[in-house]
Amino acid sequence: MKLSFTKKNIEALKLILANPPASKEKAVKVTELALRAMSSFKASEVEKGVQSLSKDEVDTLMKFIYKGFETPQDNTCGILLTWHEKAYAVGGVGSILRVLTDRMSI
Amino acid sequence: MEKFQFGLEPVTCHSWNKDRTRKYFLIFIEGNWYTVCIVGSLRMKPGMRRRVGWDQRTGGSFPGTWVRGHNMWVEIRERGEGALVCEVAVSLNSHEVKIYQKKGKEYDCIHTLSEHTQRVTSIDWAPNSNRIVTSGTDRNAYVWTLNGSNVWKPTLVILRINRAATCVKWSPEENKFAVGSGARLVSVCYFEQENDWWVSKHIKKPIRSTVTCLDWHPNNILLATGSTDFKARVFSAYIKEIEDKPTATPWGKKMTFGMVMQEFGGGEGGWIHSVSFNNSGDQLAWVGHDSSINLAVAPSEMKVTKLKTTYLPFLSVMWSGPQSLLTAGHDCELLLFKVGNDGSITFLKKLGGNNKKAESKMSAMDMFRGMDKKASTAKDTGKSSVHQNSITCVTIHSGAKENVTKFTTTGIDGLMVTWDYKSLESAVAGMTI
């Protein structure tokens, strides 16, 4: 999964969201990838990015966001909070609930 | 919309007695006047005497007994149409079940049923046989019958479970009931004439967790369950001792007791909070803790549709028409969904909200009081919904699954609200439900 994160941010993110990790070992790597994809967005582009996602993709995105909160690094939390705000605006509390209930969590 | 506040305690569950508006007759039997509603169409005029046969049973409401009109003469003194005795059984988060009778706009507690030793989890009032069944965390279920001296008498049901009973429901024909429990099984109970005793049969496999909700198929045989292993299932609860062999349904042909007809849901979905068959029994709706609403259509090869909503999880789902689903839950509001012919689910509207009072000007005193108490300057007067906390139970008040005219909700805020479905429907302007 080597994609240029500079121009095709949205495609990169969609690709990651379309292939959620199957195992726990993979999950760490994919989460890292997702975080990289998310951080390559400009703050002003986030909203547009979220709106181009389907409902299921927003749910998966939310899972990556919460996974990202688990292992905070330098400035990831700030970026994730921006993403969280935009994802919440689309998916609502239902989206957060699905992060909590889904057994196949990332 | 009628509101009644039972108190500060949460309402665990509630159940109504038989239809609240019905033709009534005042009849004379064995030295007493009874107000009865006649089951079936019995054409009688005041002053008329006639023999009531076995098939024209009369469901009595005063003194409450099920008057068996077994070949006896009845005399009609009065007939009319009006509200019969309107009673509701509720449990207010305690070991007791209270029966409230409607008097004008208020409800008076007329009976207290206390036999359970721990919290009551579910109540179901069989309309025609006028029996109440209750289940509790004390691992027991009781069937209550009203005797001639106007006292509700409990009969213990042998459930043979070692965990709390969580939900209970009479079958449509009222000859058996099902009890779900934390013991990962469903007890289907029926009355054994020889022993004069309610006995139970267990459905165990493949339930892997607490059964949280039940619903009967209108054919009196199939039983839908929802449980905390994220799955909704349809079982056969055919008891050969008391029933004729069932005919095939779209859910399957072979129906030996305990057979899994269908199983829905995989690893995702969260706990199932409520299941409901539609009026024909061909469709099954369920709601889970992932804020989703699901529908399985049996005739179209068990097609399952899942709608993930943006709201808090629903605790109750109810069919309010052939193509409409009503849900309520942690959002404290009622949501109406439309079911398409292809089995699709679309969100229609929130019902009965927006009763937020107009923003009035905040006084300085209010502001400082707010800052002192809640550390906020915003004027907070509660939620805009009618219920101020989660709605836990929705039941039909008048009508049936195919045409609900009134329904009732109770919740953790101790409030019982009776909604007029038709007026809510008209509020959804331009939409056919």
XYZ file of C-alpha atoms in Angstrom:
539
model
C 0.000 0.000 0.000
C 2.380 2.617 -1.154
C 0.527 5.604 -2.384
C 1.613 9.120 -2.747
C -0.052 10.892 0.132
C 0.546 14.252 -1.369
C -2.082 14.557 -4.047
C -4.364 11.635 -3.859
C -5.217 11.971 -0.196
C -8.800 10.943 -0.569
C -8.081 7.930 -2.745
C -5.449 6.782 -0.292
C -7.817 7.116 2.633
C -10.619 5.354 0.812
C -8.320 2.480 -0.077
C -7.356 2.034 3.553
C -10.967 2.226 4.705
C -12.044 -0.303 2.107
C -9.561 -2.885 3.418
C -9.877 -2.953 7.190
C -7.224 -5.138 8.791
C -8.082 -8.768 9.427
C -5.688 -9.460 12.285
C -4.343 -7.574 15.277
C -0.767 -7.509 13.927
C -1.888 -5.943 10.708
C -4.125 -3.493 12.570
C -1.136 -1.615 14.014
C 0.381 -1.073 10.577
C -2.871 -0.130 8.911
C -3.719 2.302 11.690
C -0.350 3.930 11.134
C -1.121 4.190 7.451
C -4.538 5.648 8.187
C -3.001 8.184 10.527
C -0.500 9.159 7.871
C -3.270 9.534 5.344
C -5.317 11.639 7.715
C -2.425 13.875 8.673
C -1.617 14.567 5.056
C -4.900 16.428 4.704
C -4.927 20.150 5.251
C -7.237 21.173 8.079
C -9.481 22.937 5.597
C -9.796 19.849 3.400
C -10.900 17.492 6.151
C -14.571 18.338 5.910
C -14.614 17.786 2.166
C -12.761 14.533 2.649
C -15.260 13.192 5.164
C -18.207 14.191 3.039
C -16.892 12.206 0.087
C -16.997 9.005 2.154
C -19.880 6.556 2.298
C -21.704 5.814 5.564
C -19.769 2.607 6.173
C -16.500 4.340 5.420
C -17.275 7.023 7.986
C -17.872 4.269 10.544
C -14.529 2.680 9.755
C -12.839 6.066 9.806
C -14.239 6.642 13.267
C -12.663 3.376 14.397
C -9.271 4.472 13.143
C -9.703 7.818 14.873
C -10.378 6.161 18.212
C -7.542 3.715 17.613
C -5.323 6.711 16.979
C -6.330 8.217 20.322
C -5.072 5.049 21.996
C -1.474 5.722 21.048
C -1.017 9.461 20.969
C 2.078 10.822 19.274
C 3.460 14.324 18.962
C 0.663 16.105 17.170
C -1.673 13.325 16.077
C -4.324 14.093 18.675
C -4.913 17.579 17.326
C -5.365 16.214 13.825
C -7.559 13.382 15.035
C -9.779 15.787 16.955
C -10.378 17.740 13.767
C -11.243 14.527 11.958
C -13.426 13.421 14.850
C -15.395 16.644 14.738
C -16.079 16.285 11.026
C -16.815 12.560 11.171
C -19.181 13.140 14.090
C -21.030 15.776 12.101
C -21.769 13.157 9.444
C -22.066 9.912 11.405
C -23.543 11.264 14.619
C -23.449 9.391 17.912
C -24.479 6.239 16.041
C -21.055 6.156 14.458
C -19.345 6.331 17.868
C -21.665 3.633 19.173
C -20.550 1.331 16.393
C -16.915 1.866 17.375
C -17.858 0.676 20.848
C -20.050 -2.258 19.865
C -18.320 -3.762 16.874
C -16.387 -6.866 17.782
C -14.293 -6.708 14.640
C -12.828 -3.475 15.932
C -9.586 -2.275 14.528
C -51.016 12.951 23.979
C -51.636 12.120 27.599
C -48.906 12.139 30.164
C -48.871 10.475 33.538
C -46.014 10.592 35.987
C -45.846 7.493 38.192
C -43.148 8.922 40.393
C -39.449 9.418 40.381
C -38.616 5.746 39.928
C -37.933 4.434 36.431
C -40.683 2.399 34.832
C -39.219 -1.008 34.045
C -42.076 -2.222 31.904
C -45.798 -1.897 31.441
C -48.659 -3.846 29.916
C -52.304 -2.988 29.202
C -55.423 -5.010 29.832
C -57.838 -5.782 27.031
C -58.870 -3.178 24.447
C -59.579 0.084 26.109
C -62.596 1.119 24.076
C -65.187 -1.489 23.335
C -68.871 -2.121 23.257
C -70.086 -3.049 26.664
C -73.132 -4.702 28.108
C -74.412 -4.784 31.610
C -75.668 -8.290 32.153
C -77.243 -10.204 34.983
C -75.732 -13.520 35.969
C -76.439 -15.476 39.108
C -77.649 -12.561 41.192
C -75.023 -10.057 40.110
C -74.754 -7.357 37.496
C -71.650 -7.571 35.415
C -70.273 -5.136 32.899
C -68.909 -7.286 30.179
C -67.685 -6.941 26.705
C -68.873 -9.623 24.393
C -66.326 -11.509 22.392
C -67.619 -11.748 18.882
C -70.781 -10.127 17.668
C -73.685 -10.857 19.914
C -76.711 -8.806 18.994
C -78.582 -8.060 22.161
C -80.903 -5.305 23.223
C -81.658 -4.076 26.712
C -84.273 -6.193 28.412
C -83.478 -9.169 26.248
C -82.754 -12.527 27.764
C -80.744 -15.149 26.049
C -78.686 -18.183 26.662
C -74.970 -17.682 26.291
C -73.177 -20.685 24.910
C -69.633 -21.792 25.348
C -68.509 -20.198 22.117
C -69.904 -16.830 23.081
C -67.666 -16.360 26.002
C -67.814 -13.072 27.776
C -64.682 -11.350 28.933
C -65.651 -9.838 32.220
C -64.059 -6.796 33.655
C -66.057 -6.411 36.834
C -65.421 -7.924 39.273
C -62.778 -8.849 36.797
C -63.401 -12.504 36.400
C -63.457 -14.190 33.064
C -67.145 -14.933 33.076
C -67.580 -18.199 31.339
C -70.983 -18.004 29.764
C -71.346 -21.710 29.837
C -74.963 -22.328 28.982
C -76.368 -19.768 31.310
C -79.116 -17.222 30.954
C -78.084 -13.640 30.833
C -80.285 -10.599 30.914
C -79.185 -7.374 29.312
C -79.889 -4.238 31.275
C -77.890 -1.724 29.368
C -75.658 -1.518 26.391
C -73.415 1.152 25.134
C -70.085 2.032 23.746
C -67.431 3.523 25.864
C -64.261 3.099 27.735
C -64.189 -0.100 29.630
C -62.111 -0.429 32.700
C -58.756 0.773 31.546
C -55.963 -0.783 33.514
C -52.225 -0.907 33.155
C -49.748 -3.102 35.001
C -46.419 -1.434 35.659
C -43.302 -2.181 37.586
C -41.434 0.772 38.963
C -37.954 -0.664 39.201
C -38.907 -2.806 42.186
C -40.039 -6.307 43.095
C -43.672 -5.234 42.904
C -46.107 -4.995 40.037
C -48.746 -2.301 40.411
C -52.012 -2.218 38.591
C -53.278 1.255 37.880
C -56.831 1.982 36.862
C -57.680 5.023 34.827
C -59.985 7.478 36.568
C -60.531 10.539 34.432
C -57.100 11.795 33.596
C -55.433 10.206 36.579
C -54.425 6.653 37.316
C -55.075 5.092 40.718
C -53.152 2.140 42.037
C -55.799 -0.514 42.726
C -53.698 -3.650 43.187
C -50.156 -4.390 44.217
C -48.797 -7.730 43.115
C -45.912 -8.664 45.350
C -44.635 -12.179 45.084
C -41.319 -11.641 43.372
C -38.440 -11.223 45.786
C -36.260 -9.284 43.359
C -36.743 -6.739 40.624
C -39.449 -7.465 38.079
C -38.072 -7.421 34.548
C -41.106 -7.919 32.335
C -44.908 -8.026 32.412
C -47.391 -9.298 29.869
C -51.148 -9.102 30.242
C -53.062 -11.644 28.166
C -56.044 -9.671 26.872
C -58.579 -12.437 26.339
C -57.875 -14.772 29.218
C -57.179 -11.803 31.531
C -54.076 -13.330 33.046
C -50.853 -11.529 33.804
C -47.461 -13.145 33.571
C -44.452 -11.523 35.214
C -40.772 -12.388 35.248
C -38.076 -11.219 37.609
C -34.420 -11.352 38.460
C -35.308 -13.800 41.225
C -35.334 -16.417 38.402
C -39.088 -16.895 38.705
C -42.135 -16.239 36.624
C -45.669 -16.014 38.010
C -48.996 -16.282 36.276
C -51.559 -14.065 37.996
C -55.289 -14.635 37.810
C -58.023 -12.500 39.283
C -60.273 -14.558 41.516
C -63.907 -13.958 42.407
C -63.089 -11.821 45.416
C -61.125 -9.380 43.271
C -57.668 -10.490 44.337
C -54.841 -11.335 41.955
C -53.480 -14.786 42.822
C -50.022 -15.873 41.701
C -49.097 -19.309 40.408
C -45.445 -20.155 40.306
C -44.062 -21.351 37.001
C -41.226 -23.834 37.080
C -38.727 -22.261 34.736
C -35.694 -24.372 35.723
C -33.207 -21.566 35.179
C -30.238 -20.437 37.260
C -30.057 -16.846 36.063
C -32.483 -13.937 35.971
C -35.550 -14.108 33.763
C -35.353 -11.091 31.482
C -38.424 -11.022 29.281
C -41.786 -12.727 29.015
C -44.531 -12.828 26.421
C -47.833 -14.653 25.961
C -48.360 -16.416 22.674
C -51.170 -14.948 20.523
C -53.549 -17.731 21.531
C -52.581 -17.341 25.164
C -52.140 -21.083 25.710
C -48.403 -20.747 26.348
C -45.783 -18.124 26.989
C -42.053 -17.763 26.526
C -39.539 -16.518 29.079
C -36.075 -15.382 28.065
C -33.312 -15.510 30.631
C -29.703 -14.923 31.467
C -29.238 -18.688 31.554
C -28.799 -18.555 27.765
C -32.092 -20.224 27.076
C -35.774 -19.632 26.473
C -38.345 -21.449 28.581
C -41.550 -22.080 26.698
C -44.231 -22.688 29.310
C -47.604 -24.324 28.954
C -50.278 -25.515 31.353
C -50.339 -29.191 32.104
C -53.866 -30.196 32.965
C -53.009 -33.455 34.788
C -50.647 -31.813 37.221
C -52.473 -28.478 37.402
C -49.114 -26.836 36.890
C -47.240 -24.603 34.456
C -44.341 -26.579 33.040
C -41.586 -25.422 30.751
C -39.560 -26.733 27.876
C -36.158 -25.283 27.111
C -34.772 -23.916 23.877
C -31.028 -23.935 24.464
C -29.107 -24.279 21.264
C -27.508 -22.268 19.778
C -28.134 -19.327 22.147
C -24.797 -18.243 23.554
C -25.776 -15.357 25.757
C -28.611 -13.668 27.657
C -31.907 -13.519 25.812
C -33.076 -9.917 25.987
C -36.268 -9.848 23.961
C -38.965 -12.040 22.438
C -41.805 -11.829 20.004
C -44.364 -14.387 18.860
C -45.289 -15.044 15.265
C -49.053 -14.688 14.700
C -49.258 -18.433 13.950
C -48.678 -19.156 17.647
C -45.753 -21.463 16.805
C -42.717 -19.433 15.812
C -40.820 -17.365 18.327
C -38.283 -14.633 17.587
C -35.561 -13.933 20.108
C -32.828 -11.358 20.384
C -29.839 -11.833 22.600
C -26.571 -10.351 23.775
C -24.598 -12.618 21.450
C -25.573 -10.049 18.760
C -27.974 -12.425 17.055
C -31.671 -12.462 16.319
C -33.150 -15.908 15.838
C -36.427 -17.461 14.873
C -37.241 -20.669 16.727
C -40.043 -23.136 16.547
C -41.894 -23.295 19.854
C -44.317 -25.972 18.754
C -45.503 -28.027 21.699
C -47.007 -31.237 20.454
C -48.752 -31.938 23.757
C -51.154 -29.034 23.347
C -51.163 -28.059 19.693
C -51.975 -29.384 16.251
C -49.218 -29.844 13.755
C -48.310 -26.443 12.287
C -48.478 -25.630 8.605
C -45.438 -24.421 6.706
C -44.473 -20.740 6.788
C -41.939 -18.778 4.722
C -39.571 -19.262 7.656
C -39.353 -22.987 7.057
C -41.313 -26.193 6.864
C -40.044 -28.488 9.558
C -40.987 -27.253 12.977
C -39.949 -29.569 15.749
C -39.659 -27.913 19.138
C -36.511 -25.850 19.577
C -35.539 -25.912 15.959
C -33.686 -22.847 14.680
C -35.630 -21.652 11.690
C -33.341 -18.716 10.978
C -30.396 -16.936 12.520
C -29.455 -13.349 11.738
C -26.452 -11.218 12.581
C -22.780 -11.975 12.627
C -19.948 -10.464 14.612
C -21.224 -6.936 14.389
C -24.397 -5.330 15.563
C -24.217 -5.112 19.321
C -26.732 -6.474 21.787
C -30.203 -6.936 20.399
C -32.676 -4.847 22.380
C -35.962 -5.615 20.705
C -37.456 -7.889 18.046
C -40.817 -7.628 16.346
C -42.718 -9.629 13.762
C -45.018 -7.678 11.473
C -48.754 -8.361 11.414
C -48.514 -11.113 8.808
C -45.421 -12.597 10.423
C -43.433 -12.576 7.186
C -41.050 -9.855 8.254
C -38.936 -9.536 11.352
C -37.498 -6.248 12.583
C -34.895 -5.909 15.283
C -32.790 -3.143 16.799
C -29.303 -3.462 18.211
C -26.948 -1.493 20.377
C -25.051 -0.264 17.317
C -27.942 2.173 16.685
C -29.078 0.080 13.774
C -32.484 -1.031 12.653
C -32.682 -4.335 10.814
C -35.282 -6.120 8.779
C -35.469 -9.657 7.471
C -38.043 -10.501 4.817
C -38.822 -14.210 4.804
C -40.619 -14.559 1.439
C -37.776 -12.885 -0.462
C -35.180 -15.459 0.567
C -34.512 -14.003 4.004
C -33.232 -10.757 2.597
C -31.737 -8.725 5.417
C -31.550 -4.941 5.363
C -29.580 -3.002 7.909
C -29.921 0.728 8.389
C -27.216 2.272 10.529
C -28.571 5.453 12.026
C -26.842 8.450 13.527
C -28.811 8.277 16.780
C -28.291 6.692 20.158
C -29.314 3.003 20.337
C -32.967 2.046 20.222
C -34.426 -0.042 23.015
C -37.741 -0.830 21.445
C -39.101 -1.429 17.966
C -42.761 -1.747 17.084
C -44.719 -2.111 13.846
C -47.256 0.701 13.644
C -48.636 -0.225 10.255
C -47.958 -2.710 7.460
C -45.089 -0.572 6.242
C -44.008 1.517 9.171
C -41.728 0.907 12.099
C -41.627 2.946 15.254
C -38.499 2.949 17.388
C -37.633 4.548 20.695
C -34.673 4.361 22.988
C -31.821 6.252 24.530
C -32.546 9.330 22.401
C -35.792 9.768 24.408
C -37.624 10.369 21.150
C -39.818 8.405 18.788
C -38.573 7.773 15.307
C -40.693 6.631 12.420
C -39.262 4.515 9.611
C -40.858 3.466 6.375
C -40.414 -0.040 5.062
C -40.428 -0.256 1.299
C -41.838 -3.097 -0.761
C -38.317 -4.263 -1.489
C -37.538 -4.455 2.214
C -35.635 -1.183 2.353
C -35.822 1.005 5.436
C -35.912 4.771 5.223
C -36.078 7.272 8.006
C -39.234 9.382 7.917
C -39.456 11.644 10.914
C -39.021 12.212 14.589
C -42.415 12.156 16.222
C -43.805 14.373 18.915
C -40.683 16.382 19.622
C -40.193 20.127 19.402
C -42.113 21.091 22.477
C -39.231 23.278 23.544
C -40.553 26.364 25.195
C -39.793 29.607 23.496
C -36.531 31.048 24.703
C -37.511 33.445 27.402
C -35.226 36.102 28.633
C -32.936 34.935 31.328
C -32.993 36.864 34.535
C -29.807 37.822 36.301
C -30.809 35.613 39.176
C -31.238 32.604 36.885
C -27.870 33.249 35.398
C -26.041 33.386 38.709
C -27.960 30.416 40.023
C -26.955 28.488 36.922
C -23.349 29.482 37.297
C -23.395 28.435 40.903
C -25.149 25.093 40.438
C -24.073 23.912 37.019
C -21.107 26.124 36.198
C -22.901 27.232 33.075
C -24.639 30.394 32.031
C -26.868 28.694 29.501
C -30.472 28.325 30.478
C -31.073 24.626 30.545
C -34.645 23.510 30.997
C -34.236 19.894 29.971
C -34.550 18.061 26.698
C -36.872 19.107 23.934
C -38.419 15.651 23.848
C -41.468 14.679 25.898
C -39.598 11.960 27.760
C -36.695 13.311 29.722
C -34.800 10.027 29.822
C -34.489 6.801 27.821
C -37.708 5.214 26.605
C -37.583 1.561 27.558
C -40.954 0.189 26.584
C -43.405 0.868 23.754
C -46.758 -0.935 23.594
C -49.900 -0.682 21.534
C -52.731 0.975 23.438
C -55.466 0.718 20.792
C -55.449 -1.047 17.490
C -53.209 -3.789 16.207
C -49.849 -4.052 14.501
C -51.380 -3.296 11.113
C -53.209 -0.152 12.221
C -52.145 1.359 15.484
C -54.361 4.177 16.665
C -52.823 4.804 20.061
C -49.648 3.615 21.691
C -47.906 4.083 24.991
C -44.323 4.694 25.963
C -42.694 4.451 29.371
C -39.175 5.259 30.339
C -36.544 5.803 32.959
C -38.017 9.220 33.785
C -41.056 7.524 35.357
C -43.371 8.987 32.761
C -46.032 7.132 30.820
C -47.175 8.856 27.642
C -50.158 7.758 25.576
C -49.748 8.991 22.021
C -52.410 9.402 19.405
C -50.806 7.817 16.372
C -53.265 9.260 13.902
C -52.549 12.839 14.900
C -48.819 12.161 14.787
C -49.334 10.662 11.371
C -51.104 13.772 10.110
C -48.252 15.842 11.481
C -46.009 14.044 9.019
C -47.493 16.168 6.296
C -47.706 14.751 2.845
C -46.232 11.407 3.760
C -48.170 8.220 3.524
C -47.419 5.806 6.308
